[in-house]
Short mmCIF file of C-alpha atoms and ligand atoms in Angstrom, two decimals:
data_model
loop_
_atom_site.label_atom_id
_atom_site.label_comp_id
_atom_site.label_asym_id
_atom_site.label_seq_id
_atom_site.Cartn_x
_atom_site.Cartn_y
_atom_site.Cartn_z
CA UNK A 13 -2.39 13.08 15.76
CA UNK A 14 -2.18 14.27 19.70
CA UNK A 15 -0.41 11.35 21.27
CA UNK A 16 -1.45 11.41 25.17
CA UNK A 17 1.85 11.07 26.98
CA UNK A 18 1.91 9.77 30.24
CA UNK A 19 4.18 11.38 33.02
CA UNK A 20 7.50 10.40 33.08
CA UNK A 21 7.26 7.98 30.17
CA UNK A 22 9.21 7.55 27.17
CA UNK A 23 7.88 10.63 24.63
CA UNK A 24 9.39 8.77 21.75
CA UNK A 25 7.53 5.13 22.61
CA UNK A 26 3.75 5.34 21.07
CA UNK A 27 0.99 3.30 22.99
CA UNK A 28 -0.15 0.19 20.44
CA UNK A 29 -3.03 -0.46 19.50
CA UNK A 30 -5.37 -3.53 20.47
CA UNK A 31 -8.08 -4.81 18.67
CA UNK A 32 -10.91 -4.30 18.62
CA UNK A 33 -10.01 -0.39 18.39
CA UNK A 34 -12.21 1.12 15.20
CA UNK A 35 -8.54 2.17 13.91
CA UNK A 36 -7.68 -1.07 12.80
CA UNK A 37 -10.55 -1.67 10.62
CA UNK A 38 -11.11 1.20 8.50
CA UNK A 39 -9.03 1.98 4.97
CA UNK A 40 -6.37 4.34 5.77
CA UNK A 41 -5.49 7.91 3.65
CA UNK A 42 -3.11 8.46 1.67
CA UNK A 43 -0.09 10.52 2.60
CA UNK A 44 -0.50 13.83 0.64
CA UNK A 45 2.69 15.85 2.40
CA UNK A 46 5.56 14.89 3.74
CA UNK A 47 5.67 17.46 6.54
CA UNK A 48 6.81 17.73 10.25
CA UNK A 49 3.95 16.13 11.82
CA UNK A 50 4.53 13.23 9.10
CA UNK A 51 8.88 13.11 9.69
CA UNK A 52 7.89 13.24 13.76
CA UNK A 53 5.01 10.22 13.21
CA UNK A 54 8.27 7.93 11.39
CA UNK A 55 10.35 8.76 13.99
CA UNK A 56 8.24 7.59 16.84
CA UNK A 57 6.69 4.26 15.14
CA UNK A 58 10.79 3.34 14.23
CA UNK A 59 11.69 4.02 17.75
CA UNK A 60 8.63 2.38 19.29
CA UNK A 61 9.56 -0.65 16.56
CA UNK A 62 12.97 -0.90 17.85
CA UNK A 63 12.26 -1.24 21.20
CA UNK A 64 9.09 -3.32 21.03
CA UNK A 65 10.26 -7.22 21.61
CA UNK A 66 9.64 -9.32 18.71
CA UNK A 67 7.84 -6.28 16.60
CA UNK A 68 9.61 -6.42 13.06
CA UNK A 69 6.83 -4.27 11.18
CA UNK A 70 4.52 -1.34 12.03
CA UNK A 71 1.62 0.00 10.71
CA UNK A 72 0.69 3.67 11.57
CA UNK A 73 -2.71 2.22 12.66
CA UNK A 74 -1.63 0.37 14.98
CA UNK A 75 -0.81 3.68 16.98
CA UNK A 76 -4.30 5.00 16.58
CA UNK A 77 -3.43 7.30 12.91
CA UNK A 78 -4.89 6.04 10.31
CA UNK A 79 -2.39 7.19 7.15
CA UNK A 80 -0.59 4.87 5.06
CA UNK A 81 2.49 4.67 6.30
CA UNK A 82 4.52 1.40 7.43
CA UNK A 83 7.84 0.64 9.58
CA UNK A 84 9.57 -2.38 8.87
CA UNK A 85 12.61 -4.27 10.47
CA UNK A 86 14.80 -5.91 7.67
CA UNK A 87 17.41 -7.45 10.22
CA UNK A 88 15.20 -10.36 10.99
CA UNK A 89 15.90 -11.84 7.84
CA UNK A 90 18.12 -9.15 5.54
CA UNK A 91 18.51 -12.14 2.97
CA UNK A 92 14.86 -11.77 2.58
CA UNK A 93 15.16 -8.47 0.81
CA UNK A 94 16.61 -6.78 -2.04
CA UNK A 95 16.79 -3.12 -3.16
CA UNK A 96 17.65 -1.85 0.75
CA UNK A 97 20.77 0.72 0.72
CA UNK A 98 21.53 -0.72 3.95
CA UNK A 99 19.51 -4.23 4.82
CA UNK A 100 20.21 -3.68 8.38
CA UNK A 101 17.97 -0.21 9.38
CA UNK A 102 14.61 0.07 10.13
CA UNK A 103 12.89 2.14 7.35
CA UNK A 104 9.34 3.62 6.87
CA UNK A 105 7.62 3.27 3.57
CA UNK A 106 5.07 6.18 2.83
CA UNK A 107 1.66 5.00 0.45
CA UNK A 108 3.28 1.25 -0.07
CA UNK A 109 1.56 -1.05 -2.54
CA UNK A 110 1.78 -4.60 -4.17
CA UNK A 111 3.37 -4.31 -7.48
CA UNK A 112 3.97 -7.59 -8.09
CA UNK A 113 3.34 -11.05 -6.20
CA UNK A 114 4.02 -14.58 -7.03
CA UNK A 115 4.01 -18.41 -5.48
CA UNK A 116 2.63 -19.00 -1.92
CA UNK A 117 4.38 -19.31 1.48
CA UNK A 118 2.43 -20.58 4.96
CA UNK A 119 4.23 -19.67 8.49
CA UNK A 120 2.98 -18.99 11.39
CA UNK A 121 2.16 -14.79 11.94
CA UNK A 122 1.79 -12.79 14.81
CA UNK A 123 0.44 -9.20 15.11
CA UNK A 124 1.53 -6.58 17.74
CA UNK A 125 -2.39 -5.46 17.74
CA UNK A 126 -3.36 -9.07 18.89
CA UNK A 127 -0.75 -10.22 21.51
CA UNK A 128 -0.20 -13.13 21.99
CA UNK A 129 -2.19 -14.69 18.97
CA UNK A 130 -0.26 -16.94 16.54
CA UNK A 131 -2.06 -18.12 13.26
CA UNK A 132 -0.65 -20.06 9.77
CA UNK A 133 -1.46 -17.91 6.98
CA UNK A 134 -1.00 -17.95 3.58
CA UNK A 135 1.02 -15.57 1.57
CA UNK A 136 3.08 -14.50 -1.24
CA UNK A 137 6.49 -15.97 -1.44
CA UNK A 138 7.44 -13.10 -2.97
CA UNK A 139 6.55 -9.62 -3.30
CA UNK A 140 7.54 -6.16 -5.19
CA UNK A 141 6.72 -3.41 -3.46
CA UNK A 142 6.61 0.35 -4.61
CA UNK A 143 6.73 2.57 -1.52
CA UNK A 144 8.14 6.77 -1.05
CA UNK A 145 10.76 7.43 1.38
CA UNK A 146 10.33 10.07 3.82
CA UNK A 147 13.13 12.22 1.54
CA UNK A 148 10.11 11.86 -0.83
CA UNK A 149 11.92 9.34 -3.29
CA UNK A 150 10.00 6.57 -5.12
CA UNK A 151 11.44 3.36 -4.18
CA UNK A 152 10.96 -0.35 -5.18
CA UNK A 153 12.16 -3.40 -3.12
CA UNK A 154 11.73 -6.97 -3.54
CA UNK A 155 11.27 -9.33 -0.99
CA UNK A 156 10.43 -13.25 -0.49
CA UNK A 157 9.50 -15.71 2.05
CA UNK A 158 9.22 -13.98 5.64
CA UNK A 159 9.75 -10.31 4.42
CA UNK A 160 7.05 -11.07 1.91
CA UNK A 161 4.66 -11.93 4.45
CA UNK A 162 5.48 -8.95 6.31
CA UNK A 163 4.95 -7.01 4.27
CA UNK A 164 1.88 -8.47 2.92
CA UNK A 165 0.61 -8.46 6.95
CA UNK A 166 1.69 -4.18 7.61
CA UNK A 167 -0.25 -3.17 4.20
CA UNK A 168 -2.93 -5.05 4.98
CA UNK A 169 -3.05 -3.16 8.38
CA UNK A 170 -3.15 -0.07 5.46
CA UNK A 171 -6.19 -1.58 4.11
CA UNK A 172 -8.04 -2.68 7.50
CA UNK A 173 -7.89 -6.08 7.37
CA UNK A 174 -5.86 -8.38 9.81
CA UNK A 175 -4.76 -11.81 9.71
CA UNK A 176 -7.80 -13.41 10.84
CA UNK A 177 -9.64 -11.82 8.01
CA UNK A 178 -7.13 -13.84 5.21
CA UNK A 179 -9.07 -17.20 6.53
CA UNK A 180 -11.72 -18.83 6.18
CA UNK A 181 -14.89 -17.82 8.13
CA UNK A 182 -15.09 -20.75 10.32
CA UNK A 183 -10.90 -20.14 10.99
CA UNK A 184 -11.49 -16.21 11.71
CA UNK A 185 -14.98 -16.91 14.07
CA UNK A 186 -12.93 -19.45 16.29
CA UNK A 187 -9.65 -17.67 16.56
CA UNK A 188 -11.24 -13.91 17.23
CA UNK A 189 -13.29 -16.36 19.95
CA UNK A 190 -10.09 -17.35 21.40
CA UNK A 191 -8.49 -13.73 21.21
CA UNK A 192 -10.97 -12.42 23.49
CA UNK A 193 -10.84 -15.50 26.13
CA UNK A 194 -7.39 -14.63 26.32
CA UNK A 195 -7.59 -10.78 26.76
CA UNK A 196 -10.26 -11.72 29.60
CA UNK A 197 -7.66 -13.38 31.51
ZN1 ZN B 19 -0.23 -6.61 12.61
#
């Protein structure tokens, strides 16, 4: 969990990760301990959330450690979610899971690992989801249409799978094909 730092940057902001990094394809572990190095991790992926443009949900992953852990960004949509003391704050969810999920909802997604890349995919419309704060307190939200898919999307990242890999083979062939065209330019 040794973040390189470079000089005179921003301690707080971690580097993201791009596919095809190995990090972003392998299950991730469990949390075990809420401890320092754990409480530091959150703090970093919220800040580096909050300042990232158009990054509403991050997946520990995604900045190269590979525990289940998730940041999220409610004030895109706060009508999307219920069960959020305050529907406004970015919040990390510690071992999250799919309790529940029902209906189906297709919108375009976007993943900070794959700038750039916009694909339809289909989803949940909505979602219960049983996560741990970092106080160490079970939790369960519920959330539909857009914060569904996000979260779908972040514990996915838990689970090593991207979007791509919720389409059909043809789909996920062409668009990782037009991924790397783009990253060549
Ligand atoms: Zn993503």
């Amino acid at each position: 969990m040794n973040m390189p730092q470079q000089d005179g940057g921003d301690p707080r902001l971690l580097p993201i990760v791009i596919w095809p990094d190995p990090v972003l394809t392998v299950k991730a572990a469990p949390v075990e301990t809420i401890d320092d190095k754990v409480r530091d991790l959150s703090e970093k992926m919220i800040y580096t959330l909050s300042v990232t443009s158009n990054g509403v949900g991050l997946a520990a992953p995604q900045v190269g450690v590979s525990l289940r852990m998730a940041a999220f960004d409610p004030s895109y949509d706060p009508d999307d979610i219920e069960g959020l003391a305050d529907p406004d704050a970015l919040f990390m969810a510690i071992n999250p899971e799919i309790v529940e999920e029902e209906g189906s909802y297709l919108d375009e997604e976007g993943c900070l690992s794959l700038p750039d890349l916009f694909y339809p995919v289909e989803r949940p419309e909505r979602v219960t989801m049983r996560y741990i704060t970092l106080d160490g307190e079970p939790r369960t939200l519920v959330a539909h249409d857009f914060m569904a898919k996000l979260i779908c999307h972040e514990i996915d990242h838990l689970d090593g799978i991207l979007l791509w890999d919720r389409l059909s083979r043809f789909k996920r062939e062409w668009l990782k094909g037009k991924f790397k065209k783009m990253r060549r330019r």
